[in-house]
mmCIF file of C-alpha atoms in Angstrom:
data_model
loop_
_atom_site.group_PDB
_atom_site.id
_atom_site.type_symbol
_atom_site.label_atom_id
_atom_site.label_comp_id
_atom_site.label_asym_id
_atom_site.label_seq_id
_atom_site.Cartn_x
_atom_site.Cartn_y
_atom_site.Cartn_z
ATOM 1 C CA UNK A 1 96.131 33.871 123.506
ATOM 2 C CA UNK A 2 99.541 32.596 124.006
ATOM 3 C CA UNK A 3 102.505 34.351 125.847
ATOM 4 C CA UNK A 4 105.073 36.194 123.784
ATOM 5 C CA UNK A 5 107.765 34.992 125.769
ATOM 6 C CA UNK A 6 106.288 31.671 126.197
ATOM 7 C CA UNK A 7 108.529 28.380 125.244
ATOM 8 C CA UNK A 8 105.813 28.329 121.759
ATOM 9 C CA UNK A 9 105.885 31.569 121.161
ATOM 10 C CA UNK A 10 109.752 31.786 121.021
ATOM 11 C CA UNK A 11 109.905 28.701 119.128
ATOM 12 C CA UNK A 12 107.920 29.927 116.703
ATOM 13 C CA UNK A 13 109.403 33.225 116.446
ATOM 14 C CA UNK A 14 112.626 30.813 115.696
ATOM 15 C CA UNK A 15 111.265 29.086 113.117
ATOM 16 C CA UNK A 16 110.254 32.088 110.856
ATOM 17 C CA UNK A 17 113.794 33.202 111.094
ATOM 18 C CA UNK A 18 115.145 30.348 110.179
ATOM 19 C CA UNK A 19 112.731 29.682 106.992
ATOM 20 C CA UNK A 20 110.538 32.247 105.603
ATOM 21 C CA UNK A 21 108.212 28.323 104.483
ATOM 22 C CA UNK A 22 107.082 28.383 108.385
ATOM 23 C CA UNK A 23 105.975 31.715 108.038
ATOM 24 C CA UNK A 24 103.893 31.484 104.913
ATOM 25 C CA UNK A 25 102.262 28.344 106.005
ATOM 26 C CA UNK A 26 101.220 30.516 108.972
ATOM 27 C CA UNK A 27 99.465 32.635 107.008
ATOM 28 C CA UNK A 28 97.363 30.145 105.419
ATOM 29 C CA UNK A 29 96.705 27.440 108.432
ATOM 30 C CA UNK A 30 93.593 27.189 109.408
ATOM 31 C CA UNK A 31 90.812 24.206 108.843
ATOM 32 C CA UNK A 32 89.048 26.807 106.032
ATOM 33 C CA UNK A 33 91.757 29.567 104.943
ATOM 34 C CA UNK A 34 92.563 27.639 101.901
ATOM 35 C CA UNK A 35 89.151 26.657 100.672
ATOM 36 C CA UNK A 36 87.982 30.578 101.321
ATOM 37 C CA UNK A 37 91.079 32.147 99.251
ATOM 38 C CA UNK A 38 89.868 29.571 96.559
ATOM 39 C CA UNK A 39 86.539 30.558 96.299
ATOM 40 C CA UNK A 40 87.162 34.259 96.340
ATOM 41 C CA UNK A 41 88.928 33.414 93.280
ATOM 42 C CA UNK A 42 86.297 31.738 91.583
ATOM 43 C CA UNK A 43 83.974 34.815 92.212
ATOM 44 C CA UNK A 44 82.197 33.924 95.475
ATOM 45 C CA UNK A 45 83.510 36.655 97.279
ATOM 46 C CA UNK A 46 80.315 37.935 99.166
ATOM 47 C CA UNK A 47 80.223 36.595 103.048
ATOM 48 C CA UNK A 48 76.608 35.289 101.855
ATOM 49 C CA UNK A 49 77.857 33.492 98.867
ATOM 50 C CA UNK A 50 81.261 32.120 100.811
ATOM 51 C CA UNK A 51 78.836 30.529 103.951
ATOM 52 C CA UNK A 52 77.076 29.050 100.750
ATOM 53 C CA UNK A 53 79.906 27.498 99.312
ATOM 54 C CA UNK A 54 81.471 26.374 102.271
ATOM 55 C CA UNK A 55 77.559 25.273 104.208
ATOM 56 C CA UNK A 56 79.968 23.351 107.389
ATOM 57 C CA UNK A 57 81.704 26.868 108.157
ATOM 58 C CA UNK A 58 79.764 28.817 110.617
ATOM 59 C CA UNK A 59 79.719 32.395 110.511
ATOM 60 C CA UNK A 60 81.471 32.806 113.521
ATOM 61 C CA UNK A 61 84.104 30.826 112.044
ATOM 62 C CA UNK A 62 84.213 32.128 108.776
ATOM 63 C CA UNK A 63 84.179 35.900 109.974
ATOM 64 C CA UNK A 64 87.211 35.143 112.034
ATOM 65 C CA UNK A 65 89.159 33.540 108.963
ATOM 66 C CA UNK A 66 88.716 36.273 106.730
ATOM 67 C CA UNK A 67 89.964 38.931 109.245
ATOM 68 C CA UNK A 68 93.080 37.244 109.586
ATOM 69 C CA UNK A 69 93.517 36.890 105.879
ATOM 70 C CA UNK A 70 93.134 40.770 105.899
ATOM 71 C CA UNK A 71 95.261 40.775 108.133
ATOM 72 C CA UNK A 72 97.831 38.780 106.711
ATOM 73 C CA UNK A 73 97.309 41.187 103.012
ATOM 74 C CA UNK A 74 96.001 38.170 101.093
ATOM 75 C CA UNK A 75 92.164 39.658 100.956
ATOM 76 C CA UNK A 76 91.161 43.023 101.014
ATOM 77 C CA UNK A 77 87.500 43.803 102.265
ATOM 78 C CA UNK A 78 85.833 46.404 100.069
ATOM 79 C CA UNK A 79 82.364 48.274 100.038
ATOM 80 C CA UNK A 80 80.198 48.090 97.201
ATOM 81 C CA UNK A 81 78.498 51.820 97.174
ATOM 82 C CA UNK A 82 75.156 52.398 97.185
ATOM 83 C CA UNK A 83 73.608 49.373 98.405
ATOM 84 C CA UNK A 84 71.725 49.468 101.399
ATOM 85 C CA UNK A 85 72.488 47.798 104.184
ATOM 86 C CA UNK A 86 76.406 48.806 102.509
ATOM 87 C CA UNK A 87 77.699 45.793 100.530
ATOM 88 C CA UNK A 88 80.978 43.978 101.729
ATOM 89 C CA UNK A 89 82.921 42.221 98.550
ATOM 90 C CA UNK A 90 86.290 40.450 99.472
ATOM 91 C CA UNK A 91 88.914 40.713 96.566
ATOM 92 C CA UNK A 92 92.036 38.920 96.865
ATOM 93 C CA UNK A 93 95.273 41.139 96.389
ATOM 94 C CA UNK A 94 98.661 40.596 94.216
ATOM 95 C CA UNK A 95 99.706 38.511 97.224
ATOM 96 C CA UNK A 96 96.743 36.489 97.150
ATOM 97 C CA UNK A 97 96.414 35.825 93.588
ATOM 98 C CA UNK A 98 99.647 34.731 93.515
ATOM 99 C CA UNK A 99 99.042 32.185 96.637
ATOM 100 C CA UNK A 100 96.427 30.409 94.034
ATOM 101 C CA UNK A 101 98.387 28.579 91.932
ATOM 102 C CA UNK A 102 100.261 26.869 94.904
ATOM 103 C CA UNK A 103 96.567 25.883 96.199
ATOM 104 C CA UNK A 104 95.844 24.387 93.534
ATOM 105 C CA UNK A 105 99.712 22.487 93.235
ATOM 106 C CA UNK A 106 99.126 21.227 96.916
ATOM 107 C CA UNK A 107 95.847 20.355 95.990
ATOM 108 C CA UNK A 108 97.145 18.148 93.311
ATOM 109 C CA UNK A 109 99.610 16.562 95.404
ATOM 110 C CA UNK A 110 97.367 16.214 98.399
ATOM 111 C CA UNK A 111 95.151 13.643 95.484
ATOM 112 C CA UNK A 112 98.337 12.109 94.693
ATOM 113 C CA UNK A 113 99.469 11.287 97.911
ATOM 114 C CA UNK A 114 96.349 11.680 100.350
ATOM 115 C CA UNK A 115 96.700 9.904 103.736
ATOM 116 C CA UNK A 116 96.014 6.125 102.919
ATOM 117 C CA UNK A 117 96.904 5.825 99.870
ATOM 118 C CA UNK A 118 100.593 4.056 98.950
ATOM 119 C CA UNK A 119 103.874 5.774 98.602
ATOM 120 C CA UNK A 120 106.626 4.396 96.452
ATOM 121 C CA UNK A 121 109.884 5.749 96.331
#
């Protein structure tokens, strides 16, 4: 854990003042943030059926991503009543719903311009 006055730290804290982009791509950095929040939107949205979607994640891993979606208010962890051991189902909120379409935007542009291949201007 970094230093909140360290030389990072402040320039980061600079950054999300300056543009609220830096902030938001905060939120979602991470090697599997984006593929989760897409397949809690196309219904996987058990911690079973996530690790079985995305097999490379380990559970450590994926545990620790989904927290700090929670935490950032783009999933909300809910428990399915009676089932037993209790059920965990993660559903993605307003603010998550809305961060789909842009997935699937950078998505298209990550295709389009995906390291290697040729830019013209």
């Amino acid at each position: 854990m970094r230093k909140e006055n360290s030389t990072n730290a402040v320039n980061e804290q600079f950054l999300f003042q300056v543009c609220e982009l830096n902030s938001a791509i905060a939120m979602i950095s991470g090697r599997w943030k984006s593929q989760i929040v897409y397949s809690i939107s196309q219904g996987n949205n058990r911690f079973h059926l996530l690790k079985k979607e995305l097999p490379n994640i380990s559970e450590q891993v994926l545990g620790r991503q989904l927290k700090e979606l929670e935490k950032h208010a783009i999933i909300i962890k809910n428990e399915i009543p009676a089932t037993v051991p209790i059920g965990i189902e993660y559903i993605l909120t307003s603010k998550g719903k809305d961060l789909v379409p842009i997935l699937k935007t950078l998505c298209d542009w990550g295709k389009s311009y995906a390291e290697g291949k040729k830019i013209t201007i």
